[in-house]
Short mmCIF file of C-alpha atoms in Angstrom, two decimals:
data_model
loop_
_atom_site.label_atom_id
_atom_site.label_comp_id
_atom_site.label_asym_id
_atom_site.label_seq_id
_atom_site.Cartn_x
_atom_site.Cartn_y
_atom_site.Cartn_z
CA MET A 142 -38.93 25.84 23.48
CA ARG A 143 -41.60 25.92 20.91
CA ARG A 144 -39.92 28.64 19.28
CA SER A 145 -36.38 27.14 20.13
CA ARG A 146 -37.41 23.42 18.29
CA CYS A 147 -38.55 25.24 15.35
CA ILE A 148 -34.91 27.71 14.72
CA SER A 149 -33.51 24.70 14.94
CA LEU A 150 -35.90 22.46 11.92
CA ILE A 151 -35.08 25.65 10.17
CA ALA A 152 -31.44 25.65 10.57
CA ILE A 153 -31.70 21.93 9.77
CA THR A 154 -33.45 22.11 6.60
CA LEU A 155 -31.68 25.31 5.25
CA MET A 156 -28.58 22.87 5.64
CA ALA A 157 -29.78 20.25 3.52
CA ALA A 158 -30.93 22.13 0.92
CA ALA A 159 -27.84 23.87 1.02
CA ILE A 160 -25.94 20.45 0.96
CA SER A 161 -28.54 19.37 -1.67
CA SER A 162 -27.38 21.86 -3.52
CA ALA A 163 -23.72 22.10 -3.72
CA SER A 164 -24.02 18.42 -4.29
CA GLU A 165 -25.95 18.91 -7.75
CA LEU A 166 -23.69 21.48 -8.37
CA GLY A 167 -20.48 19.27 -7.98
CA ASP A 168 -22.43 16.46 -10.29
CA ARG A 169 -22.70 19.32 -13.32
CA LEU A 170 -18.85 20.29 -12.52
CA ASP A 171 -18.13 16.98 -12.03
CA ARG A 172 -20.12 15.98 -15.99
CA GLU A 173 -17.81 19.47 -17.33
CA LEU A 174 -14.30 17.62 -15.91
CA LYS A 175 -13.51 14.27 -15.03
CA GLY A 176 -12.03 12.52 -16.92
CA GLY A 177 -10.57 15.66 -18.69
CA TRP A 178 -6.77 17.06 -19.25
CA GLY A 179 -5.29 20.26 -18.22
CA VAL A 180 -2.24 21.49 -17.30
CA LEU A 181 -1.49 23.31 -13.82
CA GLU A 182 -0.98 27.04 -13.90
CA LEU A 183 1.21 26.60 -10.25
CA GLU A 184 3.72 24.25 -7.89
CA VAL A 185 1.75 21.48 -6.24
CA TYR A 186 3.44 18.52 -4.15
CA SER A 187 2.58 14.52 -4.01
CA ALA A 188 3.78 12.38 -1.83
CA CYS A 189 3.06 9.51 -4.56
CA GLY A 190 2.29 7.25 -2.56
CA GLY A 191 -1.13 6.48 -4.18
CA THR A 192 -3.35 8.49 -2.38
CA TYR A 193 -4.28 12.21 -3.20
CA SER A 194 -1.92 14.93 -1.60
CA ASP A 195 -4.04 18.12 -0.29
CA ASN A 196 -3.01 20.90 -2.33
CA GLU A 197 -4.61 24.45 -0.47
CA VAL A 198 -4.06 27.20 -2.84
CA GLY A 199 -4.08 30.69 -1.81
CA SER A 200 -3.13 34.01 -2.37
CA ALA A 201 0.37 33.21 -1.18
CA GLY A 202 0.96 29.81 -3.71
CA VAL A 203 -0.26 26.44 -1.96
CA ALA A 204 0.37 24.77 0.89
CA SER A 205 0.83 20.97 1.63
CA LYS A 206 2.64 18.79 3.88
CA ALA A 207 3.47 16.56 0.97
CA ARG A 208 7.74 16.03 0.08
CA ASN A 209 7.80 15.86 -3.71
CA ARG A 210 7.59 19.47 -5.39
CA PHE A 211 6.66 19.77 -8.87
CA ALA A 212 6.70 23.00 -11.11
CA ALA A 213 3.99 25.10 -12.47
CA GLY A 214 3.25 23.48 -15.88
CA GLU A 215 2.16 20.03 -15.43
CA LEU A 216 0.24 17.72 -16.77
CA VAL A 217 -2.47 16.31 -15.20
CA LYS A 218 -5.60 14.12 -15.76
CA ILE A 219 -9.11 14.85 -13.45
CA ASP A 220 -9.94 12.01 -12.00
CA ASP A 221 -13.17 13.83 -9.86
CA VAL A 222 -14.32 16.98 -8.51
CA LYS A 223 -16.33 17.61 -5.43
CA VAL A 224 -17.68 21.28 -4.68
CA LYS A 225 -17.87 22.02 -0.97
CA ARG A 226 -19.64 25.07 0.28
CA GLN A 227 -16.74 27.48 -0.06
CA ARG A 228 -14.19 24.95 -1.59
CA VAL A 229 -14.06 23.28 -5.13
CA ASP A 230 -11.41 20.08 -4.49
CA LEU A 231 -9.73 18.59 -8.04
CA LEU A 232 -8.55 15.12 -7.46
CA LEU A 233 -5.75 14.67 -10.11
CA THR A 234 -3.04 12.75 -11.39
CA LEU A 235 -0.06 13.77 -12.63
CA ASP A 236 0.68 12.08 -16.11
CA ALA A 237 4.42 11.57 -15.50
CA PRO A 238 4.99 9.06 -12.75
CA LEU A 239 7.73 10.00 -10.04
CA ARG A 240 10.91 7.16 -11.04
CA VAL A 241 11.92 6.26 -7.35
CA SER A 242 15.19 4.16 -6.44
CA ARG A 243 15.89 1.62 -3.70
CA MET A 244 18.32 -0.56 -2.59
CA ASP A 245 17.90 -4.89 -2.63
CA GLY A 246 21.02 -5.99 -1.77
CA PRO A 247 24.12 -4.90 -3.99
CA PHE A 248 21.03 -3.83 -6.91
CA GLU A 249 19.93 -0.55 -7.34
CA LEU A 250 15.98 -0.83 -8.61
CA PHE A 251 13.68 1.35 -9.50
CA ASP A 252 9.61 1.91 -9.16
CA GLN A 253 7.72 3.78 -10.87
CA ARG A 254 5.23 5.80 -8.80
CA SER A 255 1.72 7.64 -9.55
CA CYS A 256 1.54 10.98 -7.69
CA ARG A 257 -1.65 12.32 -6.83
CA VAL A 258 -2.61 16.14 -5.39
CA GLN A 259 -6.11 16.90 -3.99
CA LEU A 260 -6.21 21.10 -5.69
CA MET A 261 -8.46 22.71 -2.63
CA VAL A 262 -9.92 25.93 -4.72
CA TYR A 263 -11.70 28.02 -2.40
CA VAL A 264 -14.63 29.99 -4.35
CA PRO A 265 -16.59 32.58 -2.66
CA ARG A 266 -19.98 30.77 -0.93
CA GLU A 267 -21.98 32.85 -3.18
CA LEU A 268 -20.93 30.78 -6.44
CA VAL A 269 -21.81 27.67 -4.77
CA LYS A 270 -25.08 28.64 -3.59
CA SER A 271 -26.05 30.19 -6.55
CA ALA A 272 -25.04 27.04 -8.75
CA ASN A 273 -23.04 29.07 -10.61
CA LEU A 274 -21.56 26.46 -13.15
CA ASP A 275 -19.85 28.86 -15.12
CA ALA A 276 -18.18 31.17 -12.89
CA LEU A 277 -16.96 27.88 -11.05
CA LEU A 278 -15.63 26.84 -14.10
CA THR A 279 -13.83 30.59 -14.68
CA GLU A 280 -11.99 30.30 -10.98
CA VAL A 281 -11.17 26.39 -11.66
CA LYS A 282 -9.46 27.52 -15.09
CA LYS A 283 -7.62 30.22 -13.39
CA HIS A 284 -5.15 27.32 -11.57
CA VAL A 285 -5.67 25.09 -14.71
CA THR A 286 -5.57 24.84 -18.54
CA LEU A 287 -8.09 22.22 -19.16
CA TYR A 288 -7.90 20.81 -23.00
CA ALA A 289 -9.64 18.48 -24.69
CA SER A 290 -7.22 16.00 -24.98
CA ARG A 291 -3.98 14.75 -23.45
CA ASP A 292 -2.02 15.08 -26.98
CA ASP A 293 -4.08 18.86 -27.58
CA ALA A 294 -1.45 19.01 -23.56
CA GLU A 295 1.18 17.93 -24.85
CA LEU A 296 1.26 20.37 -27.51
CA SER A 297 0.54 23.98 -25.40
CA GLY A 298 3.28 25.54 -24.85
CA ASP A 299 1.92 25.70 -20.89
CA TRP A 300 3.30 21.42 -20.73
CA ASN A 301 6.65 22.25 -18.54
CA GLY A 302 7.86 18.72 -20.89
CA ARG A 303 8.26 16.74 -17.31
CA GLU A 304 8.52 12.93 -17.93
CA MET A 305 9.84 10.24 -15.90
CA GLU A 306 13.69 10.19 -15.65
CA PRO A 307 14.82 7.78 -18.37
CA LEU A 308 15.64 3.85 -16.72
CA PRO A 309 19.44 2.82 -17.07
CA ASP A 310 20.40 1.63 -20.51
CA ASP A 311 21.39 -1.92 -18.83
CA TYR A 312 18.34 -2.19 -16.44
CA GLU A 313 17.16 -4.68 -18.19
CA GLU A 314 19.93 -7.14 -17.40
CA THR A 315 19.84 -5.43 -14.05
CA VAL A 316 16.45 -7.04 -13.20
CA GLN A 317 17.26 -10.16 -14.32
CA ARG A 318 20.41 -10.81 -12.13
CA HIS A 319 18.51 -9.40 -9.08
CA ALA A 320 15.31 -11.91 -10.13
CA VAL A 321 18.99 -14.50 -10.03
CA TRP A 322 20.26 -13.36 -6.26
CA LYS A 323 16.91 -13.05 -5.12
CA ALA A 324 15.91 -16.77 -5.88
CA GLU A 325 19.21 -17.88 -4.73
CA GLN A 326 18.81 -16.05 -1.22
CA THR A 327 15.35 -17.14 -0.98
CA ASN A 328 16.26 -21.25 -1.26
CA ALA A 329 19.68 -20.38 0.50
CA ALA A 330 17.71 -19.24 3.63
CA VAL A 331 14.81 -21.94 2.95
CA ARG A 332 17.94 -24.97 3.53
CA ASP A 333 19.40 -23.23 6.54
CA GLY A 334 15.39 -23.04 8.07
CA ILE A 335 14.67 -27.08 6.43
CA ASP A 336 18.97 -28.14 8.12
CA HIS A 337 18.09 -26.02 11.23
CA ALA A 338 14.69 -28.07 11.88
CA LEU A 339 15.74 -31.68 11.26
CA SER A 340 18.63 -31.04 13.35
CA GLU A 341 15.96 -30.15 16.31
CA ALA A 342 13.75 -33.33 15.11
CA ALA A 343 17.39 -35.56 15.46
CA GLU A 344 18.07 -33.40 18.83
CA ALA A 345 14.59 -34.79 19.91
CA VAL A 346 14.83 -38.77 18.84
CA GLU A 347 18.32 -38.65 21.15
CA ASP A 348 16.66 -37.10 23.97
CA MET A 349 14.09 -39.85 24.17
CA ASP A 350 13.18 -41.46 27.65
CA ASP A 351 12.28 -45.39 28.01
CA ASP A 352 10.32 -44.42 31.39
CA ALA A 353 6.62 -44.72 30.52
CA ASP A 354 5.08 -41.73 31.87
CA TYR A 355 7.59 -40.18 29.30
CA LEU A 356 6.69 -42.05 26.62
CA ALA A 357 2.82 -41.16 27.77
CA GLY A 358 3.73 -37.97 27.40
CA PHE A 359 5.49 -37.88 23.93
CA ALA A 360 2.94 -39.40 22.34
CA GLY A 361 0.21 -36.78 23.34
CA GLY A 362 2.59 -33.99 22.48
CA ALA A 363 3.21 -35.66 18.73
CA GLU A 364 -0.78 -36.70 18.41
CA LYS A 365 -1.54 -33.14 20.34
CA MET A 366 1.17 -31.46 17.54
CA GLY A 367 -1.34 -33.22 14.47
CA ASP A 368 -0.24 -30.36 11.88
CA LEU A 369 1.21 -27.06 11.15
CA THR A 370 -1.50 -24.84 10.27
CA VAL A 371 0.68 -22.63 8.39
CA THR A 372 1.49 -22.06 5.42
CA ASN A 373 3.12 -19.08 4.06
CA CYS A 374 6.57 -19.73 3.39
CA ASP A 375 7.74 -16.07 4.82
CA SER A 376 6.24 -16.84 8.33
CA LEU A 377 7.14 -20.43 8.06
CA LEU A 378 11.09 -19.38 7.88
CA ASN A 379 10.41 -17.36 11.00
CA LEU A 380 8.35 -19.92 12.63
CA SER A 381 9.58 -20.93 16.43
CA PHE A 382 8.60 -24.22 18.78
CA THR A 383 8.56 -22.24 21.48
CA SER A 384 5.78 -19.64 20.49
CA TYR A 385 3.90 -22.45 18.99
CA ARG A 386 3.53 -25.69 21.41
CA LYS A 387 1.18 -26.09 23.67
CA ASN A 388 1.36 -26.09 27.39
CA ALA A 389 0.98 -29.57 29.07
CA ASP A 390 -1.45 -30.80 31.30
CA SER A 391 -0.08 -29.51 35.17
CA GLU A 392 -1.04 -31.88 36.93
CA LYS A 393 1.08 -34.55 35.58
CA SER A 394 4.39 -35.40 36.34
CA ARG A 395 7.66 -34.08 35.57
CA GLY A 396 8.29 -36.94 33.68
CA TRP A 397 5.42 -37.10 31.60
CA LYS A 398 6.12 -33.27 31.08
CA ASP A 399 9.36 -33.81 29.46
CA GLY A 400 7.97 -36.65 26.71
CA TRP A 401 4.87 -34.04 26.03
CA ASN A 402 7.66 -31.13 25.35
CA ASP A 403 9.70 -33.43 23.07
CA GLY A 404 6.81 -35.34 21.06
CA GLN A 405 5.91 -31.85 20.33
CA LYS A 406 9.11 -30.53 18.89
CA LEU A 407 9.53 -34.14 17.42
CA VAL A 408 6.39 -33.68 14.85
CA PHE A 409 6.86 -29.71 14.84
CA HIS A 410 10.09 -29.52 13.68
CA VAL A 411 9.35 -32.94 10.92
CA LEU A 412 6.37 -31.01 9.31
CA LEU A 413 8.43 -27.82 9.24
CA ALA A 414 11.54 -29.17 7.65
CA ASP A 415 8.40 -30.64 4.87
CA ARG A 416 6.62 -27.46 4.79
CA LEU A 417 9.41 -25.68 3.83
CA ARG A 418 10.85 -27.94 0.90
CA SER A 419 7.54 -26.62 -0.94
CA CYS A 420 9.42 -22.78 -0.33
CA LEU A 421 11.87 -23.50 -2.91
CA VAL A 422 11.90 -21.83 -6.15
CA PRO A 423 12.92 -21.84 -9.31
CA VAL A 424 16.34 -19.82 -9.91
CA PRO A 425 15.56 -17.86 -12.91
CA ALA A 426 18.90 -18.60 -16.07
CA PRO A 427 21.11 -15.68 -15.53
CA PRO A 428 20.95 -13.32 -18.39
CA LEU A 429 23.00 -13.66 -21.79
CA PRO A 430 26.97 -12.15 -21.80
#
């Protein structure tokens, strides 16, 4: 039992030492590479969604599940470096973003997406154990040609020359017309919401009864509704009375319950119409012809 505990303690100590060594080596490699520029010697893949896509370097090339392929020669900035027991991970941002098309109504718009990769370079374990910085740099340089600056990398013959696809010549006008259309669409939806709320409020008034139980319930329901806690315009446009109302006391009469419901309905829709008015947006001027 004592021998087993001793072996476990030795194993833990050795593992901690290995982790500490890798961490220290990672800091040294990070100081050498972080913030620098390079040109990739191999193709890579990125989801271009803001996170670093895994790119595992093997003898047959790069393996990755990300869908956007970039040919060898990409200009990259080295954001970070991580050293594992048998691996060096380079966290890279491709210099040229990806232009992505999307439709909003009748308008084709374009987004610029940053593309990032995590280049996972496997190295002999002995290089990490011996903290051989020069040897690790040699392994890294098999896949990334390093440069002192972005300009140096661009001027080299290694860069593939990829830049973001240019926007259409009339794109600024398209953006302006889209802004006008978007504001008009928003205001139309808000006005429809206001009209519906006022119609429901009027219906609640028409349904009022002079029965004493009903009126008592109506007053209670109106007071219970009180105020709308919802302020977000998208939420207000999708807010329904049935999901917001409070249940009546089950012990009350049918007339009281009807009044309770109508009182809530009136106040809810009056408040909703008032709150929606603040969701109207200014319509920008259309582009000059």
